[in-house]
PDB file of C-alpha atoms in Angstrom:
ATOM      1  CA  MET A 110       4.367 152.396  48.407  1.00 41.00           C
ATOM      2  CA  LEU A 111       2.464 149.117  48.678  1.00 54.00           C
ATOM      3  CA  ASN A 112       3.932 146.254  50.662  1.00 70.00           C
ATOM      4  CA  LEU A 113       4.893 143.118  48.774  1.00 90.00           C
ATOM      5  CA  LEU A 114       2.983 141.027  51.305  1.00 95.00           C
ATOM      6  CA  GLN A 115       0.022 141.457  53.647  1.00 97.00           C
ATOM      7  CA  ILE A 116      -0.400 139.071  56.577  1.00 98.00           C
ATOM      8  CA  VAL A 117      -4.016 139.136  57.715  1.00 98.00           C
ATOM      9  CA  ILE A 118      -4.735 137.526  61.087  1.00 98.00           C
ATOM     10  CA  LEU A 119      -8.365 136.440  61.421  1.00 98.00           C
ATOM     11  CA  SER A 120      -9.405 136.925  65.037  1.00 97.00           C
ATOM     12  CA  ARG A 121     -12.494 136.120  67.088  1.00 95.00           C
ATOM     13  CA  ASP A 122     -12.507 136.478  70.887  1.00 95.00           C
ATOM     14  CA  ARG A 123      -9.110 134.883  71.515  1.00 95.00           C
ATOM     15  CA  PRO A 124      -6.862 137.733  72.694  1.00 96.00           C
ATOM     16  CA  ASN A 125      -4.565 135.446  74.701  1.00 93.00           C
ATOM     17  CA  PHE A 126      -3.778 133.343  71.636  1.00 94.00           C
ATOM     18  CA  LEU A 127      -3.684 136.385  69.343  1.00 97.00           C
ATOM     19  CA  SER A 128      -0.939 138.192  71.238  1.00 96.00           C
ATOM     20  CA  LYS A 129       1.467 135.305  70.594  1.00 95.00           C
ATOM     21  CA  THR A 130       0.432 135.118  66.945  1.00 97.00           C
ATOM     22  CA  ILE A 131       1.158 138.825  66.489  1.00 98.00           C
ATOM     23  CA  GLU A 132       4.506 138.463  68.236  1.00 97.00           C
ATOM     24  CA  SER A 133       5.509 135.671  65.858  1.00 97.00           C
ATOM     25  CA  ALA A 134       4.410 137.705  62.814  1.00 97.00           C
ATOM     26  CA  THR A 135       6.381 140.782  63.844  1.00 95.00           C
ATOM     27  CA  ASN A 136       9.567 138.757  64.402  1.00 95.00           C
ATOM     28  CA  LEU A 137       9.785 136.985  61.057  1.00 95.00           C
ATOM     29  CA  ASN A 138      13.210 136.777  59.444  1.00 92.00           C
ATOM     30  CA  ALA A 139      12.549 138.674  56.225  1.00 78.00           C
ATOM     31  CA  SER A 140      15.023 141.492  55.778  1.00 67.00           C
ATOM     32  CA  ASP A 141      14.364 141.914  52.048  1.00 81.00           C
ATOM     33  CA  ILE A 142      10.567 141.515  52.116  1.00 86.00           C
ATOM     34  CA  SER A 143       8.280 144.418  52.959  1.00 90.00           C
ATOM     35  CA  TYR A 144       5.130 143.291  54.713  1.00 94.00           C
ATOM     36  CA  GLU A 145       2.374 144.581  56.939  1.00 95.00           C
ATOM     37  CA  ILE A 146       0.224 142.840  59.519  1.00 97.00           C
ATOM     38  CA  ILE A 147      -3.545 143.338  59.605  1.00 98.00           C
ATOM     39  CA  ILE A 148      -5.695 142.187  62.518  1.00 98.00           C
ATOM     40  CA  SER A 149      -9.192 141.470  61.227  1.00 98.00           C
ATOM     41  CA  ASP A 150     -11.338 141.385  64.349  1.00 98.00           C
ATOM     42  CA  ASN A 151     -14.669 139.565  64.042  1.00 98.00           C
ATOM     43  CA  SER A 152     -15.185 139.298  67.822  1.00 97.00           C
ATOM     44  CA  GLU A 153     -18.315 139.548  69.904  1.00 96.00           C
ATOM     45  CA  SER A 154     -16.440 141.224  72.755  1.00 96.00           C
ATOM     46  CA  ASP A 155     -14.046 144.199  72.885  1.00 97.00           C
ATOM     47  CA  ASP A 156     -11.130 142.137  74.212  1.00 97.00           C
ATOM     48  CA  VAL A 157      -9.188 142.013  70.949  1.00 98.00           C
ATOM     49  CA  ASN A 158      -9.854 145.718  70.336  1.00 97.00           C
ATOM     50  CA  ASN A 159      -8.512 146.525  73.799  1.00 97.00           C
ATOM     51  CA  LEU A 160      -5.464 144.337  73.201  1.00 97.00           C
ATOM     52  CA  PHE A 161      -4.639 146.265  70.047  1.00 97.00           C
ATOM     53  CA  LYS A 162      -5.134 149.681  71.646  1.00 96.00           C
ATOM     54  CA  GLU A 163      -2.965 148.833  74.643  1.00 96.00           C
ATOM     55  CA  ASN A 164      -0.094 147.108  72.839  1.00 96.00           C
ATOM     56  CA  TYR A 165      -0.004 147.701  69.076  1.00 95.00           C
ATOM     57  CA  SER A 166      -1.815 150.927  68.164  1.00 94.00           C
ATOM     58  CA  LYS A 167       1.472 152.847  67.815  1.00 92.00           C
ATOM     59  CA  SER A 168       3.061 150.279  65.518  1.00 93.00           C
ATOM     60  CA  HIS A 169       3.462 151.358  61.873  1.00 91.00           C
ATOM     61  CA  LYS A 170       3.595 147.717  60.833  1.00 93.00           C
ATOM     62  CA  ILE A 171       0.292 146.602  62.378  1.00 97.00           C
ATOM     63  CA  SER A 172      -3.199 147.830  61.475  1.00 97.00           C
ATOM     64  CA  TYR A 173      -6.576 146.896  62.914  1.00 98.00           C
ATOM     65  CA  ARG A 174     -10.004 146.410  61.317  1.00 98.00           C
ATOM     66  CA  ARG A 175     -13.123 145.785  63.382  1.00 97.00           C
ATOM     67  CA  ARG A 176     -16.033 143.826  61.906  1.00 97.00           C
ATOM     68  CA  PHE A 177     -19.063 145.071  63.775  1.00 93.00           C
ATOM     69  CA  PRO A 178     -21.652 143.744  63.881  1.00 95.00           C
ATOM     70  CA  THR A 179     -19.981 140.368  63.498  1.00 96.00           C
ATOM     71  CA  ILE A 180     -20.342 138.436  60.260  1.00 96.00           C
ATOM     72  CA  SER A 181     -20.170 134.762  59.301  1.00 93.00           C
ATOM     73  CA  SER A 182     -16.756 133.157  58.909  1.00 91.00           C
ATOM     74  CA  SER A 183     -17.299 132.826  55.134  1.00 91.00           C
ATOM     75  CA  SER A 184     -18.287 136.492  54.790  1.00 94.00           C
ATOM     76  CA  HIS A 185     -15.301 137.450  56.925  1.00 96.00           C
ATOM     77  CA  TYR A 186     -12.922 135.539  54.677  1.00 95.00           C
ATOM     78  CA  GLN A 187     -14.461 137.017  51.536  1.00 96.00           C
ATOM     79  CA  LEU A 188     -14.230 140.556  52.889  1.00 97.00           C
ATOM     80  CA  VAL A 189     -10.569 140.084  53.743  1.00 98.00           C
ATOM     81  CA  ILE A 190      -9.852 138.892  50.198  1.00 97.00           C
ATOM     82  CA  GLU A 191     -11.649 141.904  48.703  1.00 97.00           C
ATOM     83  CA  GLU A 192      -9.580 144.297  50.852  1.00 97.00           C
ATOM     84  CA  LEU A 193      -6.172 142.869  49.881  1.00 97.00           C
ATOM     85  CA  LYS A 194      -3.883 145.291  48.053  1.00 95.00           C
ATOM     86  CA  SER A 195      -0.525 143.513  48.050  1.00 95.00           C
ATOM     87  CA  GLU A 196       1.023 141.197  45.475  1.00 94.00           C
ATOM     88  CA  TYR A 197       1.033 138.290  47.932  1.00 96.00           C
ATOM     89  CA  ALA A 198      -1.073 137.479  50.966  1.00 97.00           C
ATOM     90  CA  VAL A 199      -1.176 135.182  53.980  1.00 98.00           C
ATOM     91  CA  ILE A 200      -4.515 134.736  55.753  1.00 98.00           C
ATOM     92  CA  PHE A 201      -3.549 133.408  59.157  1.00 98.00           C
ATOM     93  CA  HIS A 202      -5.477 132.225  62.220  1.00 97.00           C
ATOM     94  CA  ASP A 203      -5.286 133.822  65.650  1.00 96.00           C
ATOM     95  CA  ASP A 204      -4.491 130.546  67.438  1.00 94.00           C
ATOM     96  CA  ASP A 205      -1.477 129.539  65.338  1.00 96.00           C
ATOM     97  CA  ILE A 206       2.123 130.796  65.354  1.00 97.00           C
ATOM     98  CA  PHE A 207       4.670 131.501  62.627  1.00 97.00           C
ATOM     99  CA  HIS A 208       8.063 129.848  62.605  1.00 96.00           C
ATOM    100  CA  PRO A 209      10.700 132.633  62.451  1.00 96.00           C
ATOM    101  CA  ASP A 210      11.921 131.370  59.055  1.00 96.00           C
ATOM    102  CA  TYR A 211       8.467 131.194  57.443  1.00 97.00           C
ATOM    103  CA  LEU A 212       9.029 134.064  55.009  1.00 94.00           C
ATOM    104  CA  LEU A 213      12.651 133.198  54.277  1.00 92.00           C
ATOM    105  CA  LYS A 214      11.705 129.691  53.166  1.00 93.00           C
ATOM    106  CA  VAL A 215       8.535 130.606  51.286  1.00 92.00           C
ATOM    107  CA  SER A 216      10.050 133.638  49.559  1.00 88.00           C
ATOM    108  CA  SER A 217      12.828 131.477  48.142  1.00 86.00           C
ATOM    109  CA  ILE A 218      10.411 130.231  45.472  1.00 86.00           C
ATOM    110  CA  LEU A 219       8.448 133.430  44.803  1.00 85.00           C
ATOM    111  CA  SER A 220      10.288 133.721  41.513  1.00 80.00           C
ATOM    112  CA  ASN A 221       8.352 130.675  40.338  1.00 74.00           C
ATOM    113  CA  GLN A 222       5.634 132.619  38.506  1.00 75.00           C
ATOM    114  CA  SER A 223       3.517 129.537  37.802  1.00 89.00           C
ATOM    115  CA  PHE A 224       2.204 129.089  41.351  1.00 95.00           C
ATOM    116  CA  SER A 225      -1.096 130.266  42.833  1.00 97.00           C
ATOM    117  CA  ALA A 226      -0.418 129.249  46.446  1.00 97.00           C
ATOM    118  CA  ILE A 227       2.438 127.861  48.541  1.00 97.00           C
ATOM    119  CA  GLY A 228       1.746 125.630  51.553  1.00 97.00           C
ATOM    120  CA  CYS A 229       4.032 124.081  54.155  1.00 96.00           C
ATOM    121  CA  ASN A 230       4.208 121.469  56.877  1.00 95.00           C
ATOM    122  CA  ALA A 231       3.498 122.307  60.535  1.00 95.00           C
ATOM    123  CA  LEU A 232       4.458 121.468  64.088  1.00 94.00           C
ATOM    124  CA  VAL A 233       1.429 120.657  66.258  1.00 93.00           C
ATOM    125  CA  PHE A 234       1.238 121.711  69.891  1.00 91.00           C
ATOM    126  CA  LYS A 235      -1.560 121.776  72.466  1.00 85.00           C
ATOM    127  CA  LYS A 236      -1.093 124.422  75.151  1.00 78.00           C
ATOM    128  CA  GLU A 237       2.274 126.113  74.806  1.00 79.00           C
ATOM    129  CA  ILE A 238       5.105 125.502  72.368  1.00 81.00           C
ATOM    130  CA  GLU A 239       7.474 125.109  75.290  1.00 73.00           C
ATOM    131  CA  ASP A 240       5.475 122.048  76.408  1.00 73.00           C
ATOM    132  CA  GLY A 241       6.458 120.169  73.269  1.00 76.00           C
ATOM    133  CA  PHE A 242       5.204 119.623  69.730  1.00 82.00           C
ATOM    134  CA  LYS A 243       5.208 117.040  66.943  1.00 86.00           C
ATOM    135  CA  LYS A 244       5.413 117.187  63.176  1.00 87.00           C
ATOM    136  CA  MET A 245       1.976 117.231  61.529  1.00 89.00           C
ATOM    137  CA  HIS A 246       2.976 115.140  58.485  1.00 85.00           C
ATOM    138  CA  ASP A 247       6.028 113.402  57.080  1.00 79.00           C
ATOM    139  CA  PHE A 248       6.524 115.242  53.777  1.00 85.00           C
ATOM    140  CA  SER A 249       9.546 113.590  52.197  1.00 83.00           C
ATOM    141  CA  GLN A 250       9.775 115.928  49.192  1.00 90.00           C
ATOM    142  CA  ILE A 251       8.290 119.093  47.748  1.00 93.00           C
ATOM    143  CA  LYS A 252       4.899 118.505  46.108  1.00 94.00           C
ATOM    144  CA  LYS A 253       3.386 120.357  43.164  1.00 95.00           C
ATOM    145  CA  PHE A 254      -0.204 120.099  41.991  1.00 96.00           C
ATOM    146  CA  ASN A 255      -1.523 121.320  38.650  1.00 95.00           C
ATOM    147  CA  ARG A 256      -4.580 119.064  38.432  1.00 95.00           C
ATOM    148  CA  LYS A 257      -7.559 119.600  40.718  1.00 95.00           C
ATOM    149  CA  LYS A 258      -8.308 115.886  41.080  1.00 94.00           C
ATOM    150  CA  ASP A 259      -4.757 115.057  42.203  1.00 95.00           C
ATOM    151  CA  PHE A 260      -4.881 117.832  44.804  1.00 96.00           C
ATOM    152  CA  ILE A 261      -8.290 116.824  46.206  1.00 94.00           C
ATOM    153  CA  ARG A 262      -7.199 113.188  46.468  1.00 92.00           C
ATOM    154  CA  GLN A 263      -4.615 114.242  49.072  1.00 92.00           C
ATOM    155  CA  TYR A 264      -7.446 114.908  51.543  1.00 91.00           C
ATOM    156  CA  LEU A 265      -8.388 111.248  51.593  1.00 88.00           C
ATOM    157  CA  VAL A 266      -6.811 108.916  54.137  1.00 73.00           C
ATOM    158  CA  GLY A 267      -3.512 107.246  53.285  1.00 71.00           C
ATOM    159  CA  ASN A 268      -2.100 109.855  50.904  1.00 75.00           C
ATOM    160  CA  GLY A 269       0.462 111.430  53.213  1.00 78.00           C
ATOM    161  CA  GLY A 270      -1.520 114.305  54.716  1.00 87.00           C
ATOM    162  CA  VAL A 271      -2.108 117.890  53.599  1.00 93.00           C
ATOM    163  CA  ALA A 272      -0.551 121.298  54.162  1.00 96.00           C
ATOM    164  CA  PRO A 273      -2.547 123.107  56.910  1.00 95.00           C
ATOM    165  CA  PHE A 274      -4.799 125.876  55.602  1.00 96.00           C
ATOM    166  CA  PRO A 275      -3.479 128.826  57.673  1.00 96.00           C
ATOM    167  CA  GLY A 276       0.075 128.281  56.418  1.00 97.00           C
ATOM    168  CA  TYR A 277      -0.566 129.203  52.766  1.00 98.00           C
ATOM    169  CA  LEU A 278       0.910 132.176  50.974  1.00 97.00           C
ATOM    170  CA  TYR A 279      -1.265 133.251  48.023  1.00 97.00           C
ATOM    171  CA  LYS A 280      -0.751 135.189  44.856  1.00 96.00           C
ATOM    172  CA  THR A 281      -3.380 137.860  45.467  1.00 97.00           C
ATOM    173  CA  GLU A 282      -4.489 138.382  41.863  1.00 96.00           C
ATOM    174  CA  TYR A 283      -5.584 134.737  41.662  1.00 97.00           C
ATOM    175  CA  LEU A 284      -7.198 134.713  45.090  1.00 97.00           C
ATOM    176  CA  LYS A 285      -9.386 137.656  44.052  1.00 97.00           C
ATOM    177  CA  LYS A 286     -10.728 135.697  41.078  1.00 96.00           C
ATOM    178  CA  ILE A 287     -12.587 133.326  43.440  1.00 95.00           C
ATOM    179  CA  SER A 288     -15.663 134.128  45.510  1.00 92.00           C
ATOM    180  CA  PHE A 289     -15.433 132.322  48.827  1.00 89.00           C
ATOM    181  CA  LEU A 290     -19.206 132.711  49.232  1.00 89.00           C
ATOM    182  CA  ASP A 291     -19.842 130.680  46.055  1.00 88.00           C
ATOM    183  CA  LEU A 292     -17.852 127.689  47.286  1.00 86.00           C
ATOM    184  CA  PRO A 293     -19.393 124.674  49.094  1.00 79.00           C
ATOM    185  CA  SER A 294     -20.298 125.783  52.612  1.00 70.00           C
ATOM    186  CA  GLY A 295     -18.933 124.300  55.828  1.00 71.00           C
ATOM    187  CA  LYS A 296     -15.541 124.031  57.455  1.00 70.00           C
ATOM    188  CA  HIS A 297     -14.096 122.209  54.430  1.00 81.00           C
ATOM    189  CA  ALA A 298     -14.637 125.162  52.076  1.00 89.00           C
ATOM    190  CA  ASP A 299     -10.870 125.631  52.242  1.00 93.00           C
ATOM    191  CA  VAL A 300     -10.412 122.518  50.092  1.00 94.00           C
ATOM    192  CA  ALA A 301     -12.657 123.964  47.383  1.00 94.00           C
ATOM    193  CA  LEU A 302     -10.877 127.336  47.533  1.00 96.00           C
ATOM    194  CA  LEU A 303      -7.443 125.805  47.104  1.00 97.00           C
ATOM    195  CA  ALA A 304      -8.599 123.414  44.378  1.00 96.00           C
ATOM    196  CA  SER A 305     -10.125 126.351  42.481  1.00 96.00           C
ATOM    197  CA  LEU A 306      -6.786 128.185  42.559  1.00 97.00           C
ATOM    198  CA  ILE A 307      -5.247 125.405  40.465  1.00 97.00           C
ATOM    199  CA  ASN A 308      -7.177 126.872  37.506  1.00 96.00           C
ATOM    200  CA  TYR A 309      -4.704 129.791  37.635  1.00 96.00           C
ATOM    201  CA  GLY A 310      -1.441 128.258  38.801  1.00 96.00           C
ATOM    202  CA  GLU A 311       0.027 125.240  40.533  1.00 96.00           C
ATOM    203  CA  ILE A 312      -0.105 124.698  44.288  1.00 97.00           C
ATOM    204  CA  ILE A 313       3.232 123.961  45.932  1.00 96.00           C
ATOM    205  CA  TRP A 314       3.774 122.207  49.271  1.00 96.00           C
ATOM    206  CA  LEU A 315       7.108 122.717  50.979  1.00 95.00           C
ATOM    207  CA  VAL A 316       8.682 120.014  53.123  1.00 94.00           C
ATOM    208  CA  GLU A 317       9.672 122.388  55.937  1.00 95.00           C
ATOM    209  CA  THR A 318       7.581 122.863  59.096  1.00 95.00           C
ATOM    210  CA  LEU A 319       7.036 126.618  58.962  1.00 96.00           C
ATOM    211  CA  ILE A 320       4.090 127.199  61.298  1.00 97.00           C
ATOM    212  CA  TYR A 321       3.098 125.981  64.743  1.00 96.00           C
ATOM    213  CA  TYR A 322      -0.473 124.651  64.647  1.00 95.00           C
ATOM    214  CA  ARG A 323      -2.356 124.841  67.941  1.00 92.00           C
ATOM    215  CA  ALA A 324      -4.637 121.832  68.596  1.00 86.00           C
ATOM    216  CA  HIS A 325      -7.275 122.778  71.161  1.00 72.00           C
ATOM    217  CA  VAL A 326     -10.950 122.212  71.999  1.00 62.00           C
ATOM    218  CA  GLY A 327     -12.122 125.353  70.204  1.00 62.00           C
ATOM    219  CA  SER A 328     -10.462 124.564  66.868  1.00 61.00           C
ATOM    220  CA  ASP A 329     -12.432 123.281  63.866  1.00 61.00           C
ATOM    221  CA  SER A 330     -10.274 120.177  63.585  1.00 58.00           C
ATOM    222  CA  ALA A 331     -11.283 119.102  67.099  1.00 51.00           C
ATOM    223  CA  SER A 332     -14.770 117.967  66.096  1.00 58.00           C
ATOM    224  CA  GLU A 333     -16.435 115.853  63.427  1.00 58.00           C
ATOM    225  CA  VAL A 334     -19.501 117.430  61.783  1.00 71.00           C
ATOM    226  CA  LEU A 335     -21.579 115.042  59.681  1.00 70.00           C
ATOM    227  CA  VAL A 336     -22.956 117.646  57.274  1.00 73.00           C
ATOM    228  CA  ASP A 337     -19.531 119.130  56.584  1.00 79.00           C
ATOM    229  CA  ARG A 338     -17.922 115.755  56.021  1.00 80.00           C
ATOM    230  CA  LEU A 339     -20.647 114.672  53.597  1.00 80.00           C
ATOM    231  CA  SER A 340     -20.345 118.000  51.791  1.00 83.00           C
ATOM    232  CA  LEU A 341     -16.628 117.385  51.313  1.00 86.00           C
ATOM    233  CA  LEU A 342     -17.263 113.894  49.950  1.00 88.00           C
ATOM    234  CA  ARG A 343     -19.853 115.207  47.476  1.00 88.00           C
ATOM    235  CA  TYR A 344     -17.352 117.817  46.326  1.00 90.00           C
ATOM    236  CA  MET A 345     -14.729 115.117  45.830  1.00 91.00           C
ATOM    237  CA  PHE A 346     -17.114 112.945  43.822  1.00 92.00           C
ATOM    238  CA  SER A 347     -18.094 115.893  41.617  1.00 91.00           C
ATOM    239  CA  ASN A 348     -14.411 116.348  40.763  1.00 92.00           C
ATOM    240  CA  GLY A 349     -13.732 112.809  39.617  1.00 92.00           C
ATOM    241  CA  ILE A 350     -12.889 110.935  42.838  1.00 92.00           C
ATOM    242  CA  SER A 351     -14.321 107.400  42.646  1.00 90.00           C
ATOM    243  CA  ARG A 352     -16.934 106.531  45.271  1.00 88.00           C
ATOM    244  CA  SER A 353     -15.685 102.937  45.377  1.00 84.00           C
ATOM    245  CA  SER A 354     -11.983 103.678  45.867  1.00 84.00           C
ATOM    246  CA  LYS A 355     -10.159 102.212  48.856  1.00 81.00           C
ATOM    247  CA  SER A 356      -9.117 105.649  50.078  1.00 82.00           C
ATOM    248  CA  VAL A 357     -12.756 106.828  50.105  1.00 86.00           C
ATOM    249  CA  PHE A 358     -13.774 103.751  52.099  1.00 82.00           C
ATOM    250  CA  LEU A 359     -10.977 104.400  54.590  1.00 81.00           C
ATOM    251  CA  PHE A 360     -11.984 108.075  54.783  1.00 83.00           C
ATOM    252  CA  ARG A 361     -15.507 107.005  55.749  1.00 83.00           C
ATOM    253  CA  TYR A 362     -14.261 104.375  58.170  1.00 80.00           C
ATOM    254  CA  PHE A 363     -12.091 106.809  60.149  1.00 77.00           C
ATOM    255  CA  TYR A 364     -14.818 109.429  60.007  1.00 77.00           C
ATOM    256  CA  TRP A 365     -17.461 107.174  61.603  1.00 80.00           C
ATOM    257  CA  PHE A 366     -14.946 105.808  64.100  1.00 81.00           C
ATOM    258  CA  ASN A 367     -13.892 109.300  65.226  1.00 78.00           C
ATOM    259  CA  TRP A 368     -17.477 110.582  65.258  1.00 78.00           C
ATOM    260  CA  LEU A 369     -18.654 107.678  67.408  1.00 81.00           C
ATOM    261  CA  SER A 370     -15.672 108.083  69.749  1.00 79.00           C
ATOM    262  CA  GLN A 371     -16.519 111.761  70.262  1.00 75.00           C
ATOM    263  CA  LYS A 372     -20.246 111.232  70.767  1.00 75.00           C
ATOM    264  CA  GLY A 373     -20.078 108.124  72.938  1.00 75.00           C
ATOM    265  CA  LEU A 374     -22.710 105.386  72.828  1.00 69.00           C
ATOM    266  CA  SER A 375     -25.577 104.309  75.074  1.00 67.00           C
ATOM    267  CA  THR A 376     -28.586 102.049  74.543  1.00 59.00           C
ATOM    268  CA  LYS A 377     -30.914 105.008  73.906  1.00 64.00           C
ATOM    269  CA  ASP A 378     -28.732 106.121  70.988  1.00 67.00           C
ATOM    270  CA  ILE A 379     -29.386 102.972  68.953  1.00 65.00           C
ATOM    271  CA  SER A 380     -32.661 104.436  67.666  1.00 71.00           C
ATOM    272  CA  ASN A 381     -30.843 107.420  66.137  1.00 79.00           C
ATOM    273  CA  TRP A 382     -30.175 106.878  62.425  1.00 73.00           C
ATOM    274  CA  ARG A 383     -26.672 108.319  62.601  1.00 77.00           C
ATOM    275  CA  TYR A 384     -25.638 105.828  65.280  1.00 79.00           C
ATOM    276  CA  ARG A 385     -27.222 102.952  63.387  1.00 80.00           C
ATOM    277  CA  LYS A 386     -25.413 103.927  60.205  1.00 80.00           C
ATOM    278  CA  ALA A 387     -22.092 104.306  62.031  1.00 80.00           C
ATOM    279  CA  LEU A 388     -22.387 100.911  63.739  1.00 80.00           C
ATOM    280  CA  LYS A 389     -23.500  99.198  60.542  1.00 80.00           C
ATOM    281  CA  PHE A 390     -20.567 100.614  58.615  1.00 78.00           C
ATOM    282  CA  LEU A 391     -17.959  99.876  61.296  1.00 78.00           C
ATOM    283  CA  PHE A 392     -19.082  96.358  62.205  1.00 77.00           C
ATOM    284  CA  PHE A 393     -20.451  95.036  58.912  1.00 75.00           C
ATOM    285  CA  SER A 394     -18.647  96.846  56.102  1.00 74.00           C
ATOM    286  CA  GLY A 395     -15.448  97.582  58.006  1.00 70.00           C
ATOM    287  CA  PRO A 396     -14.214  94.045  58.812  1.00 70.00           C
ATOM    288  CA  ARG A 397     -14.090  93.170  55.127  1.00 67.00           C
ATOM    289  CA  PHE A 398     -11.544  95.915  54.633  1.00 68.00           C
ATOM    290  CA  ILE A 399      -9.521  96.399  57.810  1.00 65.00           C
ATOM    291  CA  PHE A 400      -7.500  93.231  57.212  1.00 65.00           C
ATOM    292  CA  SER A 401      -6.604  94.221  53.654  1.00 68.00           C
ATOM    293  CA  THR A 402      -3.016  95.033  52.682  1.00 67.00           C
ATOM    294  CA  TYR A 403      -3.977  98.638  51.870  1.00 62.00           C
ATOM    295  CA  PHE A 404      -5.497  99.247  55.325  1.00 64.00           C
ATOM    296  CA  ILE A 405      -2.547  97.656  57.142  1.00 66.00           C
ATOM    297  CA  LYS A 406      -0.043  99.766  55.149  1.00 67.00           C
ATOM    298  CA  VAL A 407      -1.905 102.972  56.049  1.00 63.00           C
ATOM    299  CA  ILE A 408      -2.022 102.072  59.754  1.00 63.00           C
ATOM    300  CA  LEU A 409       1.670 101.112  59.828  1.00 64.00           C
ATOM    301  CA  LYS A 410       2.579 104.392  58.138  1.00 64.00           C
ATOM    302  CA  ARG A 411       0.570 106.345  60.729  1.00 61.00           C
ATOM    303  CA  VAL A 412       2.244 104.495  63.593  1.00 57.00           C
ATOM    304  CA  LYS A 413       5.679 105.101  62.048  1.00 59.00           C
ATOM    305  CA  ASN A 414       4.979 108.836  61.703  1.00 58.00           C
ATOM    306  CA  LYS A 415       3.874 109.106  65.327  1.00 58.00           C
ATOM    307  CA  LEU A 416       6.965 107.267  66.566  1.00 54.00           C
ATOM    308  CA  THR A 417       9.398 109.318  64.456  1.00 55.00           C
ATOM    309  CA  ASN A 418       7.726 112.694  65.094  1.00 53.00           C
TER     310      ASN A 418
END
């Protein structure tokens, strides 16, 4: 008998994080939902393999799949999708942790047959959950998207934030209709995947914080990559987002500000075109906008969220 749900944990050389992810997945409150856990190991080393053999090999609920030789992250994701056999699926990351009530909350709307994916809010932590965490976004009400443009617009600055990618539960039949390898490349391919799912059913965002999202140096969100960011903007423009909108300007402003903060600046960098473009945008284009009502409202909302979370 097939399980109603498969939880696939994508793993790559992070056994210390993975063990806590597995623990959270095995202890979900879901008495009426049959599910299995699959560790998809795309590691260079044998550490994750050894972890499984020593601690989980006898579990009937957990299976292990080794990807050797290793493959690209996009190929890994595509392979996982092709192997799915359940009605629903969660494709989780090995550095994040489930809230115990994740399945209870998400399953409460599985009867809504019009959806393609269900996302949720998250609690962000750095080292250990016990050290403290904060709410990722301030979702005041459940959100539903049935137009691709409306969904993509959420990824621009000032629109309230987005549901984190690892927290989604998918309807498998719709997920299999999309080739991850045909989507725009880069770390923002998740946006294109989710937007494509709207062709088959609406995307729902729950208010509840149902996963713990680990913010650390090795995570994708910790760095700004110029090529990936430009790829995301091009994808937005191709789907009807206006290049001249205030939210696009603010998106670019925060991007260049964060990029420059990460890279640092010295006199020898002035000759580099990226630094020149960043400085020109921040000091010449930026001042005309940062004193606008729209910009001030966005900043005040961010400050409010940080103080309340």
